[in-house]
mmCIF file of C-alpha atoms in Angstrom:
data_model
loop_
_atom_site.group_PDB
_atom_site.id
_atom_site.type_symbol
_atom_site.label_atom_id
_atom_site.label_comp_id
_atom_site.label_asym_id
_atom_site.label_seq_id
_atom_site.Cartn_x
_atom_site.Cartn_y
_atom_site.Cartn_z
ATOM 1 C CA MET A 1236 0.000 0.000 0.000
ATOM 2 C CA SER A 1237 1.329 3.446 -0.932
ATOM 3 C CA GLU A 1238 2.017 5.955 1.855
ATOM 4 C CA ALA A 1239 -0.326 8.298 0.011
ATOM 5 C CA CYS A 1240 -3.181 5.766 0.027
ATOM 6 C CA THR A 1241 -6.637 7.313 0.479
ATOM 7 C CA ASN A 1242 -8.301 3.919 1.122
ATOM 8 C CA ASN A 1243 -10.537 4.542 -1.899
ATOM 9 C CA CYS A 1244 -9.688 1.795 -4.381
ATOM 10 C CA ALA A 1245 -12.196 3.143 -6.910
ATOM 11 C CA THR A 1246 -10.009 6.168 -7.633
ATOM 12 C CA CYS A 1247 -6.671 4.347 -7.480
ATOM 13 C CA GLY A 1248 -4.783 2.580 -10.262
ATOM 14 C CA GLN A 1249 -2.170 0.854 -8.108
ATOM 15 C CA ASP A 1250 -2.134 -2.941 -8.000
ATOM 16 C CA CYS A 1251 -1.582 -3.252 -4.253
ATOM 17 C CA ALA A 1252 -2.525 -5.965 -1.757
ATOM 18 C CA SER A 1253 -5.444 -3.955 -0.394
ATOM 19 C CA ARG A 1254 -6.952 -3.619 -3.858
ATOM 20 C CA LYS A 1255 -6.679 -7.369 -4.441
ATOM 21 C CA GLN A 1256 -8.359 -8.088 -1.101
ATOM 22 C CA GLU A 1257 -11.242 -5.733 -1.906
ATOM 23 C CA SER A 1258 -11.859 -7.580 -5.165
ATOM 24 C CA LEU A 1259 -12.835 -10.661 -3.106
ATOM 25 C CA LEU A 1260 -16.014 -8.942 -1.906
ATOM 26 C CA ALA A 1261 -19.124 -10.655 -3.243
ATOM 27 C CA ASN A 1262 -21.862 -8.659 -4.937
ATOM 28 C CA LEU A 1263 -25.013 -8.164 -2.912
ATOM 29 C CA ASN A 1264 -28.205 -9.355 -4.588
ATOM 30 C CA PRO A 1265 -29.289 -6.561 -6.997
ATOM 31 C CA LYS A 1266 -32.668 -6.386 -5.260
ATOM 32 C CA SER A 1267 -31.100 -6.079 -1.799
ATOM 33 C CA LYS A 1268 -30.089 -3.084 0.272
ATOM 34 C CA VAL A 1269 -27.956 -3.417 3.406
ATOM 35 C CA LYS A 1270 -26.469 -0.315 5.027
ATOM 36 C CA LYS A 1271 -24.372 -1.693 7.924
ATOM 37 C CA THR A 1272 -23.154 -5.206 8.670
ATOM 38 C CA PHE A 1273 -21.682 -6.404 11.971
ATOM 39 C CA ALA A 1274 -20.261 -9.849 12.718
ATOM 40 C CA VAL A 1275 -20.819 -11.386 16.162
ATOM 41 C CA VAL A 1276 -17.748 -13.510 16.883
ATOM 42 C CA SER A 1277 -16.714 -15.749 19.757
ATOM 43 C CA GLY A 1278 -13.805 -17.893 18.560
ATOM 44 C CA LYS A 1279 -15.332 -20.678 20.688
ATOM 45 C CA GLY A 1280 -18.705 -22.375 20.878
ATOM 46 C CA GLY A 1281 -21.026 -22.320 23.854
ATOM 47 C CA VAL A 1282 -20.560 -18.717 24.939
ATOM 48 C CA GLY A 1283 -24.040 -17.510 23.987
ATOM 49 C CA LYS A 1284 -23.090 -15.824 20.742
ATOM 50 C CA SER A 1285 -26.436 -16.551 19.061
ATOM 51 C CA THR A 1286 -28.267 -15.147 22.082
ATOM 52 C CA VAL A 1287 -26.236 -11.937 21.857
ATOM 53 C CA THR A 1288 -26.889 -11.751 18.092
ATOM 54 C CA ALA A 1289 -30.628 -12.138 18.591
ATOM 55 C CA MET A 1290 -30.693 -9.573 21.396
ATOM 56 C CA LEU A 1291 -28.762 -7.017 19.325
ATOM 57 C CA ALA A 1292 -31.144 -7.419 16.399
ATOM 58 C CA CYS A 1293 -34.181 -7.116 18.681
ATOM 59 C CA ALA A 1294 -32.759 -4.037 20.404
ATOM 60 C CA MET A 1295 -32.113 -2.329 17.067
ATOM 61 C CA GLN A 1296 -35.567 -3.239 15.763
ATOM 62 C CA LYS A 1297 -37.201 -1.776 18.879
ATOM 63 C CA ARG A 1298 -35.354 1.481 18.211
ATOM 64 C CA GLY A 1299 -37.042 1.749 14.819
ATOM 65 C CA HIS A 1300 -34.249 0.360 12.626
ATOM 66 C CA ARG A 1301 -34.859 -2.351 10.027
ATOM 67 C CA THR A 1302 -32.666 -5.243 11.101
ATOM 68 C CA ALA A 1303 -31.629 -8.634 9.775
ATOM 69 C CA ILE A 1304 -29.728 -11.710 10.901
ATOM 70 C CA LEU A 1305 -27.563 -13.771 8.572
ATOM 71 C CA ASP A 1306 -26.969 -17.067 10.374
ATOM 72 C CA ALA A 1307 -23.481 -18.116 9.274
ATOM 73 C CA ASP A 1308 -23.287 -20.943 11.808
ATOM 74 C CA ILE A 1309 -24.343 -23.543 9.247
ATOM 75 C CA THR A 1310 -23.649 -26.674 11.281
ATOM 76 C CA GLY A 1311 -25.100 -25.293 14.513
ATOM 77 C CA PRO A 1312 -27.907 -22.920 13.563
ATOM 78 C CA SER A 1313 -29.993 -21.807 16.525
ATOM 79 C CA ILE A 1314 -31.347 -18.442 15.382
ATOM 80 C CA PRO A 1315 -34.588 -19.802 13.791
ATOM 81 C CA LYS A 1316 -35.566 -21.579 17.016
ATOM 82 C CA ALA A 1317 -34.995 -18.404 19.019
ATOM 83 C CA PHE A 1318 -37.624 -16.682 16.853
ATOM 84 C CA ALA A 1319 -39.915 -19.708 16.256
ATOM 85 C CA LEU A 1320 -39.201 -19.693 12.506
ATOM 86 C CA ASP A 1321 -39.296 -22.779 10.290
ATOM 87 C CA GLN A 1322 -39.318 -21.575 6.687
ATOM 88 C CA THR A 1323 -38.410 -18.685 4.418
ATOM 89 C CA GLU A 1324 -40.860 -16.378 2.670
ATOM 90 C CA GLY A 1325 -40.271 -18.267 -0.594
ATOM 91 C CA ALA A 1326 -38.317 -17.497 -3.758
ATOM 92 C CA ASP A 1327 -38.794 -16.088 -7.249
ATOM 93 C CA GLU A 1328 -36.609 -14.993 -10.156
ATOM 94 C CA ASP A 1329 -35.088 -12.245 -7.976
ATOM 95 C CA GLY A 1330 -33.831 -14.630 -5.305
ATOM 96 C CA LEU A 1331 -34.675 -16.222 -1.972
ATOM 97 C CA TYR A 1332 -36.656 -14.214 0.571
ATOM 98 C CA PRO A 1333 -35.685 -14.430 4.262
ATOM 99 C CA ALA A 1334 -38.084 -15.393 7.009
ATOM 100 C CA LEU A 1335 -39.713 -12.585 8.986
ATOM 101 C CA THR A 1336 -40.037 -12.553 12.753
ATOM 102 C CA ARG A 1337 -43.098 -11.231 14.529
ATOM 103 C CA THR A 1338 -41.632 -7.700 14.675
ATOM 104 C CA GLY A 1339 -40.233 -7.820 11.128
ATOM 105 C CA ILE A 1340 -36.598 -8.873 11.619
ATOM 106 C CA GLN A 1341 -35.343 -10.586 8.450
ATOM 107 C CA VAL A 1342 -33.640 -13.938 9.091
ATOM 108 C CA MET A 1343 -31.763 -16.343 6.821
ATOM 109 C CA SER A 1344 -30.468 -19.664 8.142
ATOM 110 C CA VAL A 1345 -29.817 -23.111 6.726
ATOM 111 C CA ASN A 1346 -32.400 -24.524 9.162
ATOM 112 C CA LEU A 1347 -35.074 -22.637 7.226
ATOM 113 C CA LEU A 1348 -34.191 -24.739 4.178
ATOM 114 C CA LEU A 1349 -34.059 -28.191 5.794
ATOM 115 C CA GLU A 1350 -36.991 -30.585 5.820
ATOM 116 C CA ASN A 1351 -36.432 -31.219 9.534
ATOM 117 C CA GLU A 1352 -34.665 -28.734 11.836
ATOM 118 C CA THR A 1353 -32.748 -31.588 13.477
ATOM 119 C CA ASP A 1354 -31.266 -32.891 10.204
ATOM 120 C CA PRO A 1355 -27.446 -32.609 10.337
ATOM 121 C CA VAL A 1356 -25.569 -30.600 7.716
ATOM 122 C CA LEU A 1357 -22.774 -32.927 6.604
ATOM 123 C CA TRP A 1358 -20.808 -30.574 4.369
ATOM 124 C CA ARG A 1359 -17.091 -29.927 4.099
ATOM 125 C CA GLY A 1360 -15.576 -26.526 4.822
ATOM 126 C CA PRO A 1361 -15.601 -25.041 1.293
ATOM 127 C CA VAL A 1362 -19.268 -26.021 0.804
ATOM 128 C CA LEU A 1363 -20.220 -24.463 4.149
ATOM 129 C CA ALA A 1364 -18.400 -21.279 3.194
ATOM 130 C CA GLY A 1365 -20.104 -21.225 -0.197
ATOM 131 C CA ALA A 1366 -23.539 -21.502 1.406
ATOM 132 C CA VAL A 1367 -22.855 -18.517 3.647
ATOM 133 C CA LYS A 1368 -21.681 -16.508 0.660
ATOM 134 C CA GLN A 1369 -24.942 -17.359 -1.135
ATOM 135 C CA PHE A 1370 -26.904 -16.006 1.816
ATOM 136 C CA TRP A 1371 -25.359 -12.660 0.874
ATOM 137 C CA THR A 1372 -25.554 -12.903 -2.932
ATOM 138 C CA ASP A 1373 -28.805 -14.815 -3.504
ATOM 139 C CA VAL A 1374 -31.092 -13.644 -0.693
ATOM 140 C CA VAL A 1375 -33.260 -10.560 -1.152
ATOM 141 C CA TRP A 1376 -32.611 -8.371 1.895
ATOM 142 C CA THR A 1377 -35.123 -5.527 1.967
ATOM 143 C CA ASP A 1378 -33.923 -2.070 3.080
ATOM 144 C CA VAL A 1379 -31.818 -3.349 5.985
ATOM 145 C CA ASP A 1380 -30.309 -0.704 8.272
ATOM 146 C CA TYR A 1381 -28.345 -3.146 10.437
ATOM 147 C CA MET A 1382 -27.454 -6.741 9.640
ATOM 148 C CA PHE A 1383 -25.915 -9.012 12.277
ATOM 149 C CA VAL A 1384 -23.960 -12.056 11.144
ATOM 150 C CA ASP A 1385 -24.049 -14.877 13.691
ATOM 151 C CA MET A 1386 -20.625 -16.402 13.126
ATOM 152 C CA PRO A 1387 -19.568 -20.009 13.744
ATOM 153 C CA PRO A 1388 -16.853 -20.537 16.359
ATOM 154 C CA GLY A 1389 -13.198 -20.633 15.399
ATOM 155 C CA THR A 1390 -11.135 -19.065 12.632
ATOM 156 C CA GLY A 1391 -11.673 -21.557 9.797
ATOM 157 C CA ASP A 1392 -13.190 -21.543 6.309
ATOM 158 C CA VAL A 1393 -16.532 -19.914 7.112
ATOM 159 C CA PRO A 1394 -15.207 -16.953 9.149
ATOM 160 C CA LEU A 1395 -12.527 -16.354 6.537
ATOM 161 C CA THR A 1396 -15.136 -16.388 3.749
ATOM 162 C CA VAL A 1397 -17.405 -13.998 5.631
ATOM 163 C CA PHE A 1398 -14.593 -11.552 6.351
ATOM 164 C CA GLN A 1399 -13.363 -11.622 2.752
ATOM 165 C CA SER A 1400 -16.703 -11.782 0.919
ATOM 166 C CA ILE A 1401 -19.029 -9.580 2.964
ATOM 167 C CA PRO A 1402 -18.296 -5.901 3.692
ATOM 168 C CA ILE A 1403 -18.143 -6.108 7.497
ATOM 169 C CA ASP A 1404 -18.354 -2.727 9.232
ATOM 170 C CA GLY A 1405 -17.282 -4.058 12.611
ATOM 171 C CA ILE A 1406 -16.870 -7.083 14.869
ATOM 172 C CA ILE A 1407 -18.537 -7.659 18.236
ATOM 173 C CA LEU A 1408 -16.604 -10.151 20.362
ATOM 174 C CA VAL A 1409 -18.489 -12.353 22.831
ATOM 175 C CA THR A 1410 -16.585 -13.796 25.773
ATOM 176 C CA THR A 1411 -17.224 -15.481 29.130
ATOM 177 C CA PRO A 1412 -15.195 -15.259 32.348
ATOM 178 C CA GLN A 1413 -13.135 -18.477 31.950
ATOM 179 C CA ASP A 1414 -9.382 -18.173 31.261
ATOM 180 C CA LEU A 1415 -9.701 -20.546 28.289
ATOM 181 C CA VAL A 1416 -12.296 -18.364 26.589
ATOM 182 C CA SER A 1417 -10.219 -15.243 27.178
ATOM 183 C CA MET A 1418 -7.288 -16.884 25.414
ATOM 184 C CA ILE A 1419 -9.471 -17.873 22.452
ATOM 185 C CA VAL A 1420 -10.941 -14.371 22.246
ATOM 186 C CA GLU A 1421 -7.401 -13.073 21.861
ATOM 187 C CA LYS A 1422 -7.076 -15.302 18.795
ATOM 188 C CA ALA A 1423 -10.214 -13.695 17.365
ATOM 189 C CA VAL A 1424 -8.802 -10.231 18.106
ATOM 190 C CA LYS A 1425 -5.624 -11.092 16.225
ATOM 191 C CA MET A 1426 -7.593 -12.531 13.297
ATOM 192 C CA ALA A 1427 -9.591 -9.301 13.042
ATOM 193 C CA SER A 1428 -6.333 -7.354 13.036
ATOM 194 C CA LEU A 1429 -4.899 -9.506 10.244
ATOM 195 C CA MET A 1430 -8.095 -9.012 8.214
ATOM 196 C CA LYS A 1431 -7.989 -5.257 8.947
ATOM 197 C CA LEU A 1432 -11.489 -5.298 10.418
ATOM 198 C CA PRO A 1433 -12.472 -2.918 13.242
ATOM 199 C CA ILE A 1434 -13.626 -4.373 16.564
ATOM 200 C CA VAL A 1435 -16.579 -2.517 18.053
ATOM 201 C CA GLY A 1436 -16.104 -3.954 21.537
ATOM 202 C CA LEU A 1437 -16.567 -6.842 23.948
ATOM 203 C CA VAL A 1438 -19.704 -8.447 25.352
ATOM 204 C CA GLU A 1439 -19.142 -10.670 28.376
ATOM 205 C CA ASN A 1440 -21.845 -13.295 28.736
ATOM 206 C CA TYR A 1441 -22.582 -15.510 31.758
ATOM 207 C CA ALA A 1442 -20.818 -12.935 33.931
ATOM 208 C CA TRP A 1443 -22.691 -13.798 37.136
ATOM 209 C CA LEU A 1444 -25.741 -15.496 38.594
ATOM 210 C CA ILE A 1445 -28.056 -14.001 41.204
ATOM 211 C CA CYS A 1446 -28.777 -16.640 43.853
ATOM 212 C CA PRO A 1447 -32.580 -17.091 43.996
ATOM 213 C CA ASP A 1448 -32.432 -17.748 47.745
ATOM 214 C CA CYS A 1449 -30.078 -15.104 49.159
ATOM 215 C CA GLY A 1450 -29.793 -12.620 46.274
ATOM 216 C CA LYS A 1451 -25.992 -12.803 46.301
ATOM 217 C CA LYS A 1452 -24.132 -12.301 43.013
ATOM 218 C CA LEU A 1453 -22.264 -15.538 42.252
ATOM 219 C CA GLU A 1454 -19.394 -15.692 39.723
ATOM 220 C CA VAL A 1455 -20.163 -19.217 38.548
ATOM 221 C CA PHE A 1456 -17.432 -19.301 35.893
ATOM 222 C CA GLY A 1457 -14.833 -17.589 38.044
ATOM 223 C CA LYS A 1458 -13.432 -14.086 38.162
ATOM 224 C CA SER A 1459 -14.038 -11.944 35.103
ATOM 225 C CA HIS A 1460 -11.119 -11.098 32.817
ATOM 226 C CA VAL A 1461 -13.032 -8.814 30.475
ATOM 227 C CA GLU A 1462 -11.557 -5.598 31.908
ATOM 228 C CA GLU A 1463 -8.037 -6.952 31.405
ATOM 229 C CA LEU A 1464 -8.861 -7.866 27.798
ATOM 230 C CA ALA A 1465 -10.423 -4.455 27.223
ATOM 231 C CA ARG A 1466 -7.331 -2.668 28.543
ATOM 232 C CA GLN A 1467 -4.917 -4.901 26.657
ATOM 233 C CA TYR A 1468 -6.560 -4.264 23.291
ATOM 234 C CA ASN A 1469 -8.012 -0.818 24.012
ATOM 235 C CA LEU A 1470 -11.580 -1.986 23.443
ATOM 236 C CA PRO A 1471 -14.805 -0.822 25.082
ATOM 237 C CA ILE A 1472 -16.901 -3.218 27.159
ATOM 238 C CA LEU A 1473 -20.309 -3.134 25.483
ATOM 239 C CA ALA A 1474 -22.175 -5.190 28.065
ATOM 240 C CA ARG A 1475 -21.839 -7.744 30.858
ATOM 241 C CA LEU A 1476 -24.759 -10.155 30.754
ATOM 242 C CA PRO A 1477 -25.813 -12.413 33.648
ATOM 243 C CA ILE A 1478 -26.812 -16.057 33.619
ATOM 244 C CA ASP A 1479 -30.567 -15.602 33.504
ATOM 245 C CA ALA A 1480 -33.048 -18.475 33.408
ATOM 246 C CA GLU A 1481 -35.710 -16.154 31.965
ATOM 247 C CA ILE A 1482 -33.541 -15.296 28.942
ATOM 248 C CA ALA A 1483 -32.898 -19.003 28.373
ATOM 249 C CA ARG A 1484 -36.608 -19.795 28.650
ATOM 250 C CA LEU A 1485 -37.632 -17.108 26.178
ATOM 251 C CA MET A 1486 -34.979 -18.137 23.652
ATOM 252 C CA ASP A 1487 -35.944 -21.823 23.940
ATOM 253 C CA ASN A 1488 -39.612 -20.941 23.440
ATOM 254 C CA GLY A 1489 -38.992 -18.868 20.322
ATOM 255 C CA GLU A 1490 -39.697 -15.610 22.122
ATOM 256 C CA ALA A 1491 -36.387 -13.817 21.613
ATOM 257 C CA GLU A 1492 -38.209 -10.555 20.972
ATOM 258 C CA GLU A 1493 -39.495 -10.618 24.555
ATOM 259 C CA VAL A 1494 -35.985 -10.594 26.091
ATOM 260 C CA ASP A 1495 -35.055 -7.374 27.915
ATOM 261 C CA ALA A 1496 -33.219 -5.510 25.149
ATOM 262 C CA THR A 1497 -32.082 -2.691 27.459
ATOM 263 C CA LEU A 1498 -29.240 -4.953 28.628
ATOM 264 C CA LEU A 1499 -27.471 -4.047 25.378
ATOM 265 C CA ASP A 1500 -28.289 -0.324 25.279
ATOM 266 C CA THR A 1501 -24.619 0.701 25.435
ATOM 267 C CA ALA A 1502 -23.739 -1.617 22.550
ATOM 268 C CA VAL A 1503 -26.653 -0.429 20.428
ATOM 269 C CA GLU A 1504 -25.880 3.257 21.019
ATOM 270 C CA LEU A 1505 -22.267 2.680 19.986
ATOM 271 C CA LEU A 1506 -23.353 0.849 16.810
ATOM 272 C CA GLU A 1507 -25.745 3.667 15.923
ATOM 273 C CA ASN A 1508 -22.791 6.075 16.013
ATOM 274 C CA GLN A 1509 -20.494 3.935 13.870
#
């Protein structure tokens, strides 16, 4: 990259690495419109990433924004169940139409295309990555203000395809208090740096549990390390979410839109100012 680079490849004739990387971006469906796209990343499974994705989309929708969720976790899709969705809105010559939640959130997931939601997806990495790319190129996304991509765990084929093929405006990292998860989050931070993608901030999930008997705050997964991570990488803490049986119940019952969205107010306000 030239020292005089303006970061606008459209007005530049140099054949630099940044220009080659930009050429990997896939074309959005001609009938689609998506203004901002954020990837929700964990680097590890089981940290509640899909719950955070659903809550962010619901919070944005309640603020009057048109939101969407692209479920990139092909082999472990849980977004449709959180919203009680089982099929798309159909397809025509323009493309495939995403499912719509009760409040109008647009959702695309492989589970909306399977005959049975419990059928396994036995595809190799490149096929998985190709399917996610098609969710961007072949689906008709209607006037979306904010799209949230629910990423699979790790740093393999699918995350790499998403980061190279979809114009990601920022990454939201989900972590939990365990040392192991903190280490894996650092891997995700470094991957984002290598891909030159901005990190919006950190969401710590399962931060504590309120004892139903005595009301004491219990750190079930040990002492939090999120402040250390935030200082180390100069990142804001967007939210610290508790272990809450009510959130779990609502998500399991397909009532994600009933979850208390104010828990992510700080995150949503920051995204609105991006």
